[in-house]
Structure formats: C-alpha cells, structure tokens
Short mmCIF file of C-alpha atoms in Angstrom, two decimals:
data_model
loop_
_atom_site.label_atom_id
_atom_site.label_comp_id
_atom_site.label_asym_id
_atom_site.label_seq_id
_atom_site.Cartn_x
_atom_site.Cartn_y
_atom_site.Cartn_z
CA MET A 728 149.33 42.56 128.89
CA ALA A 729 151.50 42.96 131.90
CA PRO A 730 154.72 41.06 132.26
CA ALA A 731 154.36 37.91 134.38
CA SER A 732 156.07 37.78 137.77
CA PRO A 733 158.24 34.84 138.75
CA ALA A 734 156.34 31.95 140.18
CA GLY A 735 155.54 32.24 143.90
CA SER A 736 156.22 36.00 144.18
CA ALA A 737 153.93 38.87 144.56
CA PRO A 738 153.67 41.35 141.54
CA ALA A 739 156.24 44.13 141.88
CA SER A 740 154.92 47.38 142.90
CA PRO A 741 156.83 50.69 142.16
CA ARG A 742 158.84 51.80 145.15
CA LEU A 743 159.03 55.48 146.02
CA PRO A 744 162.34 56.95 147.19
CA GLY A 745 162.58 56.50 150.93
CA SER A 746 159.55 54.33 151.33
CA SER A 747 159.61 52.08 154.37
CA ARG A 748 160.25 48.34 153.95
CA GLY A 749 158.78 47.19 157.32
CA PRO A 750 157.16 48.46 160.52
CA GLY A 751 160.60 49.40 162.12
CA ALA A 752 162.10 51.00 159.00
CA ALA A 753 160.47 54.39 159.67
CA ALA A 754 162.25 54.80 162.94
CA GLN A 755 165.61 53.76 161.35
CA ARG A 756 165.35 55.93 158.16
CA PRO A 757 166.80 59.42 158.51
CA GLY A 758 164.61 62.16 157.22
CA ARG A 759 161.62 64.24 158.33
CA SER A 760 160.13 61.65 160.71
CA ALA A 761 163.47 61.09 162.41
CA ALA A 762 163.97 64.91 162.85
CA MET A 763 160.50 65.14 164.33
CA ALA A 764 161.22 62.25 166.73
CA ARG A 765 164.24 64.17 167.90
CA LEU A 766 162.42 67.30 168.82
CA GLN A 767 159.45 66.07 170.82
CA VAL A 768 157.64 68.76 172.71
CA ASP A 769 156.84 68.06 176.35
CA ARG A 770 153.23 69.00 176.48
CA ALA A 771 152.96 68.46 180.17
CA PHE A 772 155.86 70.97 181.09
CA PRO A 773 153.87 74.26 180.58
CA ARG A 774 151.27 72.96 182.93
CA SER A 775 153.69 71.92 185.60
CA PRO A 776 154.61 74.30 188.41
CA ARG A 777 158.14 74.74 187.01
CA GLY A 778 156.81 75.30 183.53
CA ALA A 779 154.22 77.80 184.62
CA LEU A 780 156.95 79.59 186.59
CA LYS A 781 159.31 79.78 183.59
CA ILE A 782 156.58 81.18 181.48
CA ALA A 783 155.67 83.78 184.19
CA ARG A 784 159.37 84.68 184.54
CA THR A 785 159.63 85.23 180.81
CA LEU A 786 156.44 87.43 180.54
CA VAL A 787 157.31 89.54 183.59
CA ALA A 788 160.96 90.01 182.35
CA LEU A 789 159.51 91.02 178.90
CA ALA A 790 157.04 93.45 180.49
CA ALA A 791 159.94 94.97 182.58
CA LEU A 792 162.02 95.29 179.38
CA LEU A 793 159.22 97.08 177.66
CA CYS A 794 158.73 99.43 180.45
CA PHE A 795 162.47 100.27 180.49
CA VAL A 796 162.69 100.74 176.81
CA ALA A 797 159.51 102.83 176.61
CA SER A 798 160.64 105.13 179.46
CA GLY A 799 164.13 105.69 178.03
CA ALA A 800 165.83 104.17 181.17
CA HIS A 801 169.51 103.72 181.52
CA GLY A 802 171.13 101.02 179.46
CA ALA A 803 171.92 98.73 182.48
CA TYR A 804 168.13 98.45 183.28
CA THR A 805 167.28 97.59 179.69
CA ALA A 806 170.20 95.20 179.28
CA LEU A 807 169.42 93.26 182.48
CA ALA A 808 165.69 92.95 181.55
CA GLY A 809 166.54 91.89 178.06
CA MET A 810 169.15 89.33 179.09
CA GLU A 811 166.76 87.82 181.68
CA THR A 812 164.03 87.64 179.01
CA VAL A 813 166.35 85.81 176.61
CA ILE A 814 167.97 83.46 179.03
CA THR A 815 164.73 82.44 180.74
CA ALA A 816 163.07 81.91 177.25
CA LEU A 817 166.10 79.65 176.23
CA PHE A 818 165.73 77.58 179.42
CA LEU A 819 161.97 77.28 178.69
CA LEU A 820 162.67 76.08 175.25
CA LEU A 821 165.41 73.61 176.64
CA TYR A 822 162.93 72.02 178.98
CA LEU A 823 159.88 72.30 176.50
CA LEU A 824 161.75 70.41 173.75
CA ARG A 825 163.42 68.00 176.14
CA LEU A 826 166.90 69.06 175.16
CA ASP A 827 168.12 68.78 178.71
CA SER A 828 167.90 64.96 178.30
CA ARG A 829 169.70 64.92 174.95
CA MET A 830 172.50 67.33 175.88
CA ARG A 831 174.07 65.61 178.83
CA CYS A 832 177.32 67.71 178.80
CA LEU A 833 175.85 69.88 181.52
CA PHE A 834 173.65 69.28 184.51
CA TRP A 835 170.89 71.70 183.41
CA PRO A 836 168.98 72.09 186.64
CA LEU A 837 172.22 73.24 188.43
CA ALA A 838 172.88 75.64 185.68
CA ASP A 839 169.33 76.88 185.93
CA ILE A 840 169.87 77.30 189.71
CA PHE A 841 172.98 79.39 189.06
CA ASN A 842 171.22 81.44 186.55
CA SER A 843 168.29 82.16 188.80
CA VAL A 844 170.57 83.07 191.84
CA ILE A 845 172.73 85.51 189.82
CA ALA A 846 169.59 87.05 188.16
CA ALA A 847 168.00 87.51 191.56
CA LEU A 848 171.25 89.30 192.82
CA PHE A 849 171.33 91.61 189.76
CA LEU A 850 167.54 92.22 189.85
CA LEU A 851 167.79 93.18 193.62
CA VAL A 852 170.28 95.90 192.84
CA VAL A 853 168.74 97.17 189.67
CA ALA A 854 165.17 97.08 190.77
CA LEU A 855 166.02 98.93 193.92
CA PHE A 856 167.92 101.55 192.03
CA ALA A 857 165.00 101.98 189.57
CA ILE A 858 162.53 102.26 192.38
CA ILE A 859 164.71 104.73 194.49
CA ILE A 860 165.53 106.96 191.59
CA LYS A 861 162.20 106.72 189.75
CA THR A 862 162.83 109.45 187.22
CA ASN A 863 159.48 108.68 185.50
CA LYS A 864 156.64 106.20 185.89
CA GLY A 865 158.01 103.78 183.29
CA ILE A 866 161.19 103.26 185.31
CA LEU A 867 159.14 102.82 188.43
CA ALA A 868 156.94 100.34 186.84
CA GLY A 869 159.98 98.46 185.50
CA GLY A 870 161.49 98.53 189.02
CA VAL A 871 158.36 96.94 190.54
CA LEU A 872 158.26 94.38 187.86
CA GLY A 873 161.94 93.75 188.56
CA LEU A 874 161.11 93.01 192.21
CA ILE A 875 158.27 90.67 191.16
CA LEU A 876 160.89 88.98 188.90
CA LEU A 877 163.14 88.71 191.84
CA VAL A 878 160.56 86.80 193.87
CA LEU A 879 159.91 84.46 190.79
CA CYS A 880 163.65 83.76 190.60
CA ILE A 881 163.74 82.84 194.34
CA VAL A 882 160.77 80.56 193.96
CA ASP A 883 162.41 78.98 190.91
CA VAL A 884 165.47 78.18 192.90
CA VAL A 885 163.41 76.64 195.65
CA LEU A 886 161.54 74.50 193.18
CA LEU A 887 164.73 73.45 191.39
CA CYS A 888 166.50 72.53 194.63
CA LYS A 889 163.50 70.35 195.63
CA LYS A 890 163.65 68.65 192.21
CA ILE A 891 167.41 67.88 192.43
CA SER A 892 167.22 66.53 196.06
CA LEU A 893 164.00 64.51 195.42
CA ASP A 894 164.85 63.00 191.97
CA LYS A 895 168.09 61.19 193.01
CA ALA A 896 168.23 58.49 195.59
CA ARG A 897 171.24 58.89 197.93
CA GLY A 898 172.89 56.90 200.56
CA ARG A 899 173.45 53.26 200.91
CA SER A 900 170.15 52.16 199.64
CA ALA A 901 170.80 53.85 196.27
CA PRO A 902 170.87 51.31 193.43
CA ALA A 903 174.05 51.00 191.53
CA LYS A 904 174.01 52.29 187.93
#
C-alpha cells in the first residue's frame, strides 16, 4: 500500500530536475528554452527588401569570389570578394537573429552604411581593374559581378538611409524617452 499523504494535500509526484513549477517558471529557468528564446529568428527579414538585398549581396559576392578563385586572379581581387562575402553574411546573420537589438553597444544601421560605402569604393576600383585588364574570362566575369555588387551596395546604402531617417521622430514633436 502507498504511504498516506498529509490531510488536505495532493499526493506527491516525483519531480524531474529542472521541471517547471508554474506557468511563468519556464521563462525564468535557465536552460535550453531560455537559450532558444534569446536567439529568435526573424522570419520576416529575408522577405523584406533589406533582407532580400543582403541575401543577393552575399550570393553575388560569393559568385565573384568563385570566379576570381577559379581563374587564378590576383590576391587583391580574391581578398576583396571574400571579405565582402563574409562581412555581408555576418550582417545578414546579425539582422536575421535580431542580434542588433540585443547588442546596443553600436548603432548597427550606421555601421552597415559605413560598410556598404567602403565596400562600394573598393569594388569600384577592383572591378574596373578586373574589367580593364581581363586576362581571362573568369576575371572578366568576376569584374562584372563586382560592378553588380557595387550597384547592390549603393541600393543598400539608400535603403538604410531611408530606414534611419524614417524610424526616428525628430524635432519638437518628438516624444521624450
């Protein structure tokens, strides 16, 4: 026979380690669910104009990198295309995982604008050199992809400038924070 429980209380059930004690305990308990809550994926970002542009920039930079590597181009061409691929993919992950709202030490849209402007300047020089020199068809294709990437960088700067100027209210009618 099972031991009797004290009068007026429910029979004791075995507790598993880390089991929740109430409806709000899962949100307070550190563990797997808390880690999953920290890294939420913004499913709408890839379908937004900025998200589609970041994905396009990453893919075009990767294609330019592959063209430069396959054709045995100068190291500067390959390095620029590789750096652009990695940096754009990191910004894509930053916005996709909503890390920009968690890491407030930097104003991320402004950092993204600086990245796009500097990348556009370097891409202008490198892509024009690749097209003018065109030692083989791989370098020519990489140069053309570099110019396409240059246009994507400029469009990204324009979209980011619109986001910065439209998101924040300015002037006397701005509410105090």
